[in-house]
Coordinates of N, CA and C in Angstrom, one line a residue:
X26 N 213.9 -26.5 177.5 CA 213.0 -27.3 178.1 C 213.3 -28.8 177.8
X27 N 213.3 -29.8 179.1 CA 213.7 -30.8 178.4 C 212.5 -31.6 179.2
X28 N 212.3 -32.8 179.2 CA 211.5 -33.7 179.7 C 212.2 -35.2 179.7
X29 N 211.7 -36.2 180.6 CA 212.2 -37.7 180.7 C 211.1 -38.5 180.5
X30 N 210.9 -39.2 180.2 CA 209.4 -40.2 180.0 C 209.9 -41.7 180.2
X31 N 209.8 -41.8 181.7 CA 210.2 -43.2 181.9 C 209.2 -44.2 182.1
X32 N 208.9 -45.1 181.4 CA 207.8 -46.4 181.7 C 208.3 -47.7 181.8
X33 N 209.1 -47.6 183.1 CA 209.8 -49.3 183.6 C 208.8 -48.9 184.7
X34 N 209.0 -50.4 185.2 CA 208.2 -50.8 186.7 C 208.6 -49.9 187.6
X35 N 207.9 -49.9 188.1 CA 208.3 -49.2 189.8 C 208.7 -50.3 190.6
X36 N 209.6 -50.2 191.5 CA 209.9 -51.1 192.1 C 209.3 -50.4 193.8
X37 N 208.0 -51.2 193.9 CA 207.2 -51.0 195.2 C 208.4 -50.8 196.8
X38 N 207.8 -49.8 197.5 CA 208.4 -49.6 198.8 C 210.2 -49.7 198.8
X39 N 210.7 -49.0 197.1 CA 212.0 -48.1 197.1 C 212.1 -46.7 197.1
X40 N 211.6 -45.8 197.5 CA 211.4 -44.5 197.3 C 212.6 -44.0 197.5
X41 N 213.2 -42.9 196.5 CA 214.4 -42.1 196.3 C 214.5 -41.3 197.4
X42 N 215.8 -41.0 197.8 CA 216.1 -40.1 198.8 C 217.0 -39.1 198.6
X43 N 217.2 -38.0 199.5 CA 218.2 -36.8 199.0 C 218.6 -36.4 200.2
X44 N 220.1 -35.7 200.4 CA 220.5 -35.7 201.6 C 220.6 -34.1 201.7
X45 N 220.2 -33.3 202.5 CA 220.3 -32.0 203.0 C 220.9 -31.5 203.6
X46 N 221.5 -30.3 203.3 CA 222.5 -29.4 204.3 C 222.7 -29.7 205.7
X47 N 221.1 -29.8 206.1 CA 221.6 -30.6 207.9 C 222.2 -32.3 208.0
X48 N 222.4 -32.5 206.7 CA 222.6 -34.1 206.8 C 221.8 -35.4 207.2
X49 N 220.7 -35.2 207.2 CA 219.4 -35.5 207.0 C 218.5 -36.1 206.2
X50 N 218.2 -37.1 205.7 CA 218.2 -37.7 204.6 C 216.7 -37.9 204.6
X51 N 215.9 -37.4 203.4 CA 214.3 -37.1 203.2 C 214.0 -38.4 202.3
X52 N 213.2 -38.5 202.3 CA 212.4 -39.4 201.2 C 211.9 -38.7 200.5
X53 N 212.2 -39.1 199.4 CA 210.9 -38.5 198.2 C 209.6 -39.4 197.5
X54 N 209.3 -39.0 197.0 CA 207.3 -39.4 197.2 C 207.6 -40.7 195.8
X55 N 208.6 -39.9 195.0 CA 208.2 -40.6 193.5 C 209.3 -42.0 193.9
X56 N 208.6 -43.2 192.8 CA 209.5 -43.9 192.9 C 209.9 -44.1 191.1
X57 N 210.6 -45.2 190.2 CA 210.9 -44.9 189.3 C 210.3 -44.4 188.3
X58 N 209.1 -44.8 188.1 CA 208.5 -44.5 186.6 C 207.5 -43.1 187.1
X59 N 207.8 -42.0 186.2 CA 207.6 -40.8 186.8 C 207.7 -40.2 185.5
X60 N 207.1 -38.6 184.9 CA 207.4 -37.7 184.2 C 208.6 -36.6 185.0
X61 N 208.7 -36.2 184.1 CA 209.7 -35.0 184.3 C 210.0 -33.8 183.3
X62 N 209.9 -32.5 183.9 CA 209.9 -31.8 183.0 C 210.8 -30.5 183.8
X63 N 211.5 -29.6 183.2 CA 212.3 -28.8 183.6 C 212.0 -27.6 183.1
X64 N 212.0 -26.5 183.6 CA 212.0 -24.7 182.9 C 212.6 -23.8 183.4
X65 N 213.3 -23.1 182.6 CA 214.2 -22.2 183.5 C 214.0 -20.9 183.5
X66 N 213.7 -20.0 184.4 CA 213.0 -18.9 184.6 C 214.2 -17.9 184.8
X67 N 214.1 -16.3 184.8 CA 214.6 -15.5 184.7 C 214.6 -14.5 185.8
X68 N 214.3 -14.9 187.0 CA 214.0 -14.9 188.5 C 215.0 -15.5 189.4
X69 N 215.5 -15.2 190.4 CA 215.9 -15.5 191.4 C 215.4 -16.6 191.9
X70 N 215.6 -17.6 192.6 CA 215.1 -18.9 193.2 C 214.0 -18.2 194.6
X71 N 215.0 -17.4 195.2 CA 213.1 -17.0 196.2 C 211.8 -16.6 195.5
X72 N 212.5 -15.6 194.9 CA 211.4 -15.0 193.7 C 210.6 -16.2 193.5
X73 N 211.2 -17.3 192.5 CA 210.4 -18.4 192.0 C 209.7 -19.1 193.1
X74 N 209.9 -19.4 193.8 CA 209.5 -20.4 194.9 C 208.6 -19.7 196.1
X75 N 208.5 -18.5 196.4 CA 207.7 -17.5 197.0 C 206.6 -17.6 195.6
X76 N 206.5 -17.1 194.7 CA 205.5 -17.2 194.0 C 205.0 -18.7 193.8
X77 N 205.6 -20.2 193.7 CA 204.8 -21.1 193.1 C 204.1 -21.8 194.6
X78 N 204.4 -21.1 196.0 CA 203.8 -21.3 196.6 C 202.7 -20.3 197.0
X79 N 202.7 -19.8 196.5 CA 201.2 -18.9 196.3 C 200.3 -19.9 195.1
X80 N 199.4 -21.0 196.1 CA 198.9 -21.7 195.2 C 197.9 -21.0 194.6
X81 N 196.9 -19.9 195.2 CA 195.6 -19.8 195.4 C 195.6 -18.7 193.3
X82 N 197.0 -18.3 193.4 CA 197.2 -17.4 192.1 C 197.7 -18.2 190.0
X83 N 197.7 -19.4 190.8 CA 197.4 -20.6 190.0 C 196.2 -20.5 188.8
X84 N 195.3 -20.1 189.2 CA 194.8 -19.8 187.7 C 194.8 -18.6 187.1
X85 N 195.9 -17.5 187.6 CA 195.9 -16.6 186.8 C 197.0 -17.1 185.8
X86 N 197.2 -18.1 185.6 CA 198.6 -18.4 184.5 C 198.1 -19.9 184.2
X87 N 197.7 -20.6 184.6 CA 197.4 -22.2 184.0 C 196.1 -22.2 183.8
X88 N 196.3 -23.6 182.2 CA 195.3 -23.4 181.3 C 194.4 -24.6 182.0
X89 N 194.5 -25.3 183.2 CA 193.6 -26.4 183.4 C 193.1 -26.2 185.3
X90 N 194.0 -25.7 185.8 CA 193.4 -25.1 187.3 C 192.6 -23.9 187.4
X91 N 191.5 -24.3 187.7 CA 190.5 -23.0 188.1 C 190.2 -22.8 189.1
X92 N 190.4 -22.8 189.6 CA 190.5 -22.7 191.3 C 191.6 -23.5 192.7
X93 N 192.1 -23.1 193.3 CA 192.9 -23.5 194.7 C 192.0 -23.1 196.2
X94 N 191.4 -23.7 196.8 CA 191.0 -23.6 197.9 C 192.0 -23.8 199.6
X95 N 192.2 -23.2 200.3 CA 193.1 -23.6 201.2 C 191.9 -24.4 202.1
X96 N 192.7 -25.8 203.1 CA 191.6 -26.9 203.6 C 192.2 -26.1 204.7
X97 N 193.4 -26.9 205.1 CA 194.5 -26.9 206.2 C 195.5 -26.2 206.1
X98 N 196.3 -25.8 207.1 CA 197.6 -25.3 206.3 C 198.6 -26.0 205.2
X99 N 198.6 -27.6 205.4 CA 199.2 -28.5 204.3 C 198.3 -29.0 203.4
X100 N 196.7 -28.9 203.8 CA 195.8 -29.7 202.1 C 195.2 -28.6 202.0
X101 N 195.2 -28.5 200.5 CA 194.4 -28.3 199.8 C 193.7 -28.3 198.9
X102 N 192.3 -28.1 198.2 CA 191.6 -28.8 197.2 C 191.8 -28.2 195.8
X103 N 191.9 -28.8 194.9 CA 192.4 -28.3 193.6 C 190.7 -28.2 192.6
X104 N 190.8 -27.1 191.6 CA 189.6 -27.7 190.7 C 190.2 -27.4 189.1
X105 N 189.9 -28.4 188.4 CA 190.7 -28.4 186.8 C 190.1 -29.1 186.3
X106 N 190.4 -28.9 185.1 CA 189.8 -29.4 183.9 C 189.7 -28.7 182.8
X107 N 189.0 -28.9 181.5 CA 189.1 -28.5 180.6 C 187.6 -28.0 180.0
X108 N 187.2 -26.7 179.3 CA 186.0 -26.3 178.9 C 185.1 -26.7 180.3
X109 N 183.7 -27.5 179.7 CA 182.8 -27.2 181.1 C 183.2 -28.1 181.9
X110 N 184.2 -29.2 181.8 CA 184.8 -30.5 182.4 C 185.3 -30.0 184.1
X111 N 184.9 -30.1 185.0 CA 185.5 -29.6 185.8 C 185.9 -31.2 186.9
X112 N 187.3 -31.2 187.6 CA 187.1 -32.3 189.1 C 188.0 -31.6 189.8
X113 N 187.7 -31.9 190.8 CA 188.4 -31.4 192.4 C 188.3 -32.3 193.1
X114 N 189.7 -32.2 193.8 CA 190.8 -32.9 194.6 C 191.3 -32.2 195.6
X115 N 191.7 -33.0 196.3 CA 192.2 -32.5 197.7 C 193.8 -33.1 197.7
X116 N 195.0 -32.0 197.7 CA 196.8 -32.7 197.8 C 196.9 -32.0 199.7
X117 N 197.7 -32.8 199.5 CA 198.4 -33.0 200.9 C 199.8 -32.6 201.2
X118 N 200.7 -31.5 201.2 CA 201.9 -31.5 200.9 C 202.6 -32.1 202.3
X119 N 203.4 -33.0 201.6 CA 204.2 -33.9 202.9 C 205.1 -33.4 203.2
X120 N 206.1 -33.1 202.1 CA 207.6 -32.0 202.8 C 207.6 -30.9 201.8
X121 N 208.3 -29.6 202.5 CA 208.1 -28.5 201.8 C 209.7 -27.7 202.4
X122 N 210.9 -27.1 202.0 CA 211.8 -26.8 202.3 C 212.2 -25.4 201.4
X123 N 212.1 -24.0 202.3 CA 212.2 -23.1 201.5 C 213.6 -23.2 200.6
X124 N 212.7 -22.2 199.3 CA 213.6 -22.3 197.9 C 214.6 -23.4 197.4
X125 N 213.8 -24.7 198.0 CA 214.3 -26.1 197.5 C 213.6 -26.9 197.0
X126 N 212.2 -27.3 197.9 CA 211.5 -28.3 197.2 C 210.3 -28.2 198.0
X127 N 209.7 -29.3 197.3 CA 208.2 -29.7 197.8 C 207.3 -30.6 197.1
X128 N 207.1 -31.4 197.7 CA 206.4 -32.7 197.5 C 205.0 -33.0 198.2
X129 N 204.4 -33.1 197.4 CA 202.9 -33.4 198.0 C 202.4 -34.6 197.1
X130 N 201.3 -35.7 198.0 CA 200.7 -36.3 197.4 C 198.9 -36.2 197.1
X131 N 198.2 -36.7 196.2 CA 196.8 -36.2 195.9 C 196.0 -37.1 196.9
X132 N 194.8 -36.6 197.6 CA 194.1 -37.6 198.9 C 193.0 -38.1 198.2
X133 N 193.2 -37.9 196.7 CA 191.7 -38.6 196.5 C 192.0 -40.5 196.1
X134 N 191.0 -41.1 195.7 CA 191.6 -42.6 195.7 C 191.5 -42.8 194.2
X135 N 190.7 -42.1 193.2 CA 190.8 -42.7 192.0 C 190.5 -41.8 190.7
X136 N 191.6 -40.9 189.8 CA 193.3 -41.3 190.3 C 193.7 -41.1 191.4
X137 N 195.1 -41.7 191.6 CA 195.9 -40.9 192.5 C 197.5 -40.4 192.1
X138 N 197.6 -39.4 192.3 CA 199.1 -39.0 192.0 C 199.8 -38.5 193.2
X139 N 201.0 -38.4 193.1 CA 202.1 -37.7 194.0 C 203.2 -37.1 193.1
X140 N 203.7 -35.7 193.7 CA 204.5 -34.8 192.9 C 205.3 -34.5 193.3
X141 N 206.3 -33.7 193.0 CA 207.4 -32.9 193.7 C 208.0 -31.8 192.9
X142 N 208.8 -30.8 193.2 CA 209.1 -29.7 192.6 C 210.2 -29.4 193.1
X143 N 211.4 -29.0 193.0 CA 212.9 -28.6 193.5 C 213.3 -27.4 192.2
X144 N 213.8 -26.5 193.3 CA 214.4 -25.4 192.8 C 215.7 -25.2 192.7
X145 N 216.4 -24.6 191.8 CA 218.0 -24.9 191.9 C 218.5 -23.5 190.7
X146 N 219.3 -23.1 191.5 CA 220.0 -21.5 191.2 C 220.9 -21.9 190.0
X147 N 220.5 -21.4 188.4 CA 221.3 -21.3 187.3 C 222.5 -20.2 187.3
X148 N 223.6 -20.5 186.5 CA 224.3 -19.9 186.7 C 224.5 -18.2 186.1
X149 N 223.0 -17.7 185.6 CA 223.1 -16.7 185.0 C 222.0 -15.7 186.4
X150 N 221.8 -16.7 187.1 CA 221.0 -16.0 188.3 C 219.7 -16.2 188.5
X151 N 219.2 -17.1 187.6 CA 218.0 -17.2 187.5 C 217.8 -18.6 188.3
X152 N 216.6 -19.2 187.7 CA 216.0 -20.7 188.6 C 216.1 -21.6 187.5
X153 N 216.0 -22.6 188.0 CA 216.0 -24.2 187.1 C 214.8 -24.8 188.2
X154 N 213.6 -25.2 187.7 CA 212.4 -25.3 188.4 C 212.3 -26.9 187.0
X155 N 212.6 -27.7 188.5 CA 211.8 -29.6 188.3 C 210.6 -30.3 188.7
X156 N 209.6 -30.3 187.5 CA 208.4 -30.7 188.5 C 208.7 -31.9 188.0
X157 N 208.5 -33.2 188.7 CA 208.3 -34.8 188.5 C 207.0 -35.2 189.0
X158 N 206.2 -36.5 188.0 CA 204.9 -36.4 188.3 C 204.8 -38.0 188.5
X159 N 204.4 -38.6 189.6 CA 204.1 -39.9 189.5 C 202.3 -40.7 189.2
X160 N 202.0 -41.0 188.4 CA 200.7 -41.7 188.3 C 200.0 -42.5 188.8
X161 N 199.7 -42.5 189.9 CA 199.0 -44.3 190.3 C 197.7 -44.2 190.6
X162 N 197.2 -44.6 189.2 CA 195.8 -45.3 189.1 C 195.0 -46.0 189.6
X163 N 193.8 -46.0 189.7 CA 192.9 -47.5 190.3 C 192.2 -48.1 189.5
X164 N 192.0 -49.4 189.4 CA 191.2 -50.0 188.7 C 191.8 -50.0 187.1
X165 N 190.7 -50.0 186.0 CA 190.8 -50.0 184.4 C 192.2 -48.6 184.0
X166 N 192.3 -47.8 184.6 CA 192.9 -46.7 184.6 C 194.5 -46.9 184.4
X167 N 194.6 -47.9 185.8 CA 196.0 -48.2 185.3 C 196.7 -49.2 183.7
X168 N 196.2 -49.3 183.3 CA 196.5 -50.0 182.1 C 196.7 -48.8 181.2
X169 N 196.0 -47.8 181.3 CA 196.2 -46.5 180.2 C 197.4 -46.0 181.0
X170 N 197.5 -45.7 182.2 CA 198.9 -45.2 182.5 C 199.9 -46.0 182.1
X171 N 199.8 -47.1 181.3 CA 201.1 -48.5 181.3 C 201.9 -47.5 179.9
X172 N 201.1 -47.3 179.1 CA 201.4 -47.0 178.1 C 202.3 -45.4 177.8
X173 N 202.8 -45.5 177.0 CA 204.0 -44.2 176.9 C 203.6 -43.1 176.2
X174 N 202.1 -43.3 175.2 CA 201.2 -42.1 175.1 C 200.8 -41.5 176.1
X175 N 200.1 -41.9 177.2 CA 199.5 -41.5 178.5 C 200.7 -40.4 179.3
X176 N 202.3 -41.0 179.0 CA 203.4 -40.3 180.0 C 203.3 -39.0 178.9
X177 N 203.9 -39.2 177.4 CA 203.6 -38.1 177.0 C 203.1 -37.1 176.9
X178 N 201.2 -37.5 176.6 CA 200.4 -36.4 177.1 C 200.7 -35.8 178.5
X179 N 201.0 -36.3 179.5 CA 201.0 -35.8 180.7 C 202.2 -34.9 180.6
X180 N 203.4 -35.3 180.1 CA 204.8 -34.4 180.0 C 204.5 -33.1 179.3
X181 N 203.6 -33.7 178.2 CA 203.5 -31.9 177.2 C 202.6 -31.2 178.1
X182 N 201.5 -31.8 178.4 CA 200.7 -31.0 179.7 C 201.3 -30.1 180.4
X183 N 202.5 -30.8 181.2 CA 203.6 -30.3 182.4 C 204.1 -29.5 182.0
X184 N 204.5 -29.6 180.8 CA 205.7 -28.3 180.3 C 204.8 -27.5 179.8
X185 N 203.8 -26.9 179.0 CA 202.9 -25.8 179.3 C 202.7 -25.1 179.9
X186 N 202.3 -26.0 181.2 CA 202.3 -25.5 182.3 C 203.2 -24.6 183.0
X187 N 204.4 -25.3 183.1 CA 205.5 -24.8 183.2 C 205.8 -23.0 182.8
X188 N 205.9 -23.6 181.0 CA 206.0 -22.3 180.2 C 205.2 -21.4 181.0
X189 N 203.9 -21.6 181.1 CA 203.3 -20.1 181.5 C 203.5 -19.9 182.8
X190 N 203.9 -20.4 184.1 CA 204.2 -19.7 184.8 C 206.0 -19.1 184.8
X191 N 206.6 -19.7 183.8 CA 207.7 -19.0 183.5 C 207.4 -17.1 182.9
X192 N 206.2 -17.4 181.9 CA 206.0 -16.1 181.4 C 205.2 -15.2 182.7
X193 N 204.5 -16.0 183.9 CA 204.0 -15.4 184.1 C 204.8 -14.3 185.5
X194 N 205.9 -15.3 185.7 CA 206.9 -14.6 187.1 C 207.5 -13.8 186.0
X195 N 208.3 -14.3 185.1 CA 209.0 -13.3 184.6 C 208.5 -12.2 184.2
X196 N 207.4 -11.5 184.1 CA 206.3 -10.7 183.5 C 206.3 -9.7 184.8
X197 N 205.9 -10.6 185.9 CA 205.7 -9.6 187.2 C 206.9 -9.3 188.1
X198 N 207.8 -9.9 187.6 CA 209.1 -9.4 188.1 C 209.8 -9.9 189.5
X199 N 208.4 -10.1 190.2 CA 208.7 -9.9 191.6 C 207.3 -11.0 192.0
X200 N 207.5 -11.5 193.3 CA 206.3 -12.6 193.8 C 205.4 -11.7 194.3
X201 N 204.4 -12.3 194.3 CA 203.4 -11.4 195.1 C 202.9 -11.6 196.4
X202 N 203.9 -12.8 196.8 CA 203.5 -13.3 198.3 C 204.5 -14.6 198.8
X203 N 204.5 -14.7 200.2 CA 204.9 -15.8 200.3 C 204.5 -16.3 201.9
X204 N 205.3 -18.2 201.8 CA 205.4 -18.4 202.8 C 206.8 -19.2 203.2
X205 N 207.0 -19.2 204.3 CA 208.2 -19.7 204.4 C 208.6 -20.3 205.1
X206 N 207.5 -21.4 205.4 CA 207.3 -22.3 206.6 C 207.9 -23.7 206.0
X207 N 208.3 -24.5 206.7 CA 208.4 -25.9 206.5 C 207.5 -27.0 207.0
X208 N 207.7 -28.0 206.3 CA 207.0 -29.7 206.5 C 207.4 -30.8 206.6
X209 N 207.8 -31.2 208.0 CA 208.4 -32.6 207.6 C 206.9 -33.8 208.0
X210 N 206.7 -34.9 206.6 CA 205.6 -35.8 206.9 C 204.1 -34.8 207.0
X211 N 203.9 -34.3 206.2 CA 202.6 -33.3 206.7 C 202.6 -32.7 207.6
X212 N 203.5 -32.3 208.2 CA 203.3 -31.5 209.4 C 203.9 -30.1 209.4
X213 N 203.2 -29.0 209.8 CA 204.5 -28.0 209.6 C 205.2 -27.9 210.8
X214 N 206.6 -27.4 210.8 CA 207.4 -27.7 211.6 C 207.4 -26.2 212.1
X215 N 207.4 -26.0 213.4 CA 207.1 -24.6 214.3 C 209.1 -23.9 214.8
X216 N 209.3 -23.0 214.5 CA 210.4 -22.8 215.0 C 210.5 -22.9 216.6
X217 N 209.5 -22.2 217.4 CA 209.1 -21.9 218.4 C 208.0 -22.7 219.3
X218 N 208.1 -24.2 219.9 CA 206.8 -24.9 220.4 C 206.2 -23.9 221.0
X219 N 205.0 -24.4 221.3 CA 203.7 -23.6 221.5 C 204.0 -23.8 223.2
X220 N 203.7 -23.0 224.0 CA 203.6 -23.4 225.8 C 202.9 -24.3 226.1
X221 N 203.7 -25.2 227.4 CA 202.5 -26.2 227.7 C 201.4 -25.4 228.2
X222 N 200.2 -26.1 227.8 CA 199.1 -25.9 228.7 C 198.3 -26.4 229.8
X223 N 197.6 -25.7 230.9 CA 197.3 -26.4 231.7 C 195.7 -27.5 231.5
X224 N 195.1 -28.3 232.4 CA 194.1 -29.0 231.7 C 192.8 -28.3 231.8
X225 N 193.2 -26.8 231.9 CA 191.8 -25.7 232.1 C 191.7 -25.6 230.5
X226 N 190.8 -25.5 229.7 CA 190.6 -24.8 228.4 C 191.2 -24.0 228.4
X227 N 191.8 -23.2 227.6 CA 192.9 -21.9 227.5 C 193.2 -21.3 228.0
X228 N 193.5 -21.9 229.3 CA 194.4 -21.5 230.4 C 195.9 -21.6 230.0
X229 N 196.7 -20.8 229.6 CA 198.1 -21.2 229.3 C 199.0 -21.3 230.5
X230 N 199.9 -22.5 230.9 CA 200.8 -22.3 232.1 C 201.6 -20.9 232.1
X231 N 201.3 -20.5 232.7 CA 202.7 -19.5 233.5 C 201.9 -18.0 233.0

């Protein structure tokens, strides 16, 4: 398990990019100052990545999500917290690319965070699963995120987390579901466009 705790500036409207097998060049959400934490599972990368998109099974293995509600096919609302402490949030996933990655940002205003996750095939067969977490606060808030206690707590948080859905795929062996759709910008991307339609209500042409 390793982790990065970086607390330099962000430098506003540079966001990191990565280039893809189609040659394609994505943006990603985080820009420099971000957690990072890594785990390596004992699963196959579909395996892993079919399972951590099964959000809704999220609190059978983490100690702070109690619930996943689906909104849309890309938002959904989260509920966590600790003992009777509960808040709910609504994320947004912006791009999503089977057994690679996925990035979503949170729709609420105060906190606000954006995430991302990338999956990458070890050489014993298993997964190397990266979640990076970026902070951006409003108001008094951001001053506590300035600080490098604040990234900490959040990294040991991360990797916990981590841990147990490591124990929890490798335990079941196998995913219990999946999807295998993509997102470019919040949108999911259709292999097949839908028919035009005519300007009758569900009247489909042809």
């Amino acid at each position: 398990m390793a982790h990065e705790d970086d607390t330099r500036e962000a430098v506003p409207n540079t966001p990191r990019t990565r280039t893809d097998g189609d040659g394609l060049t994505r943006h990603r959400p985080l820009r420099e100052r971000h957690v990072e934490e890594t785990v390596e599972v004992a699963v196959p990368v579909r395996t892993a990545y079919n399972q951590w998109t099964q959000f809704k099974t999220f609190p059978r293995f983490s100690t702070v999500v109690h619930g996943v509600e689906q909104i849309r096919p890309t938002v959904t609302a989260w509920t966590i917290g600790y003992g009777p402490l509960r808040h709910r949030f609504a994320v947004e996933i912006v791009e999503q690319d089977s057994d690679a990655y996925l990035a979503w940002r949170a729709l609420e205003q105060n906190p606000s965070h954006r995430g991302e996750v990338e999956f990458r095939p070890t050489a014993s067969g298993g997964t190397a699963i990266t979640v990076r977490l970026l902070l951006e606060p409003r108001g008094a808030a951001r001053i506590l995120n300035r600080s490098s206690r604040a990234a900490r707590l959040t990294a040991r948080l991360m990797q916990g987390e981590l841990v147990n859905f490591k124990q929890f795929i490798e335990g079941l062996g196998q995913e219990g579901g999946a999807w295998r759709g993509t997102i470019r910008n919040g949108r999911v991307q259709h292999d097949h466009p839908e028919p035009p339609r005519s300007r009758v209500a569900q009247w489909p042409v042809g």
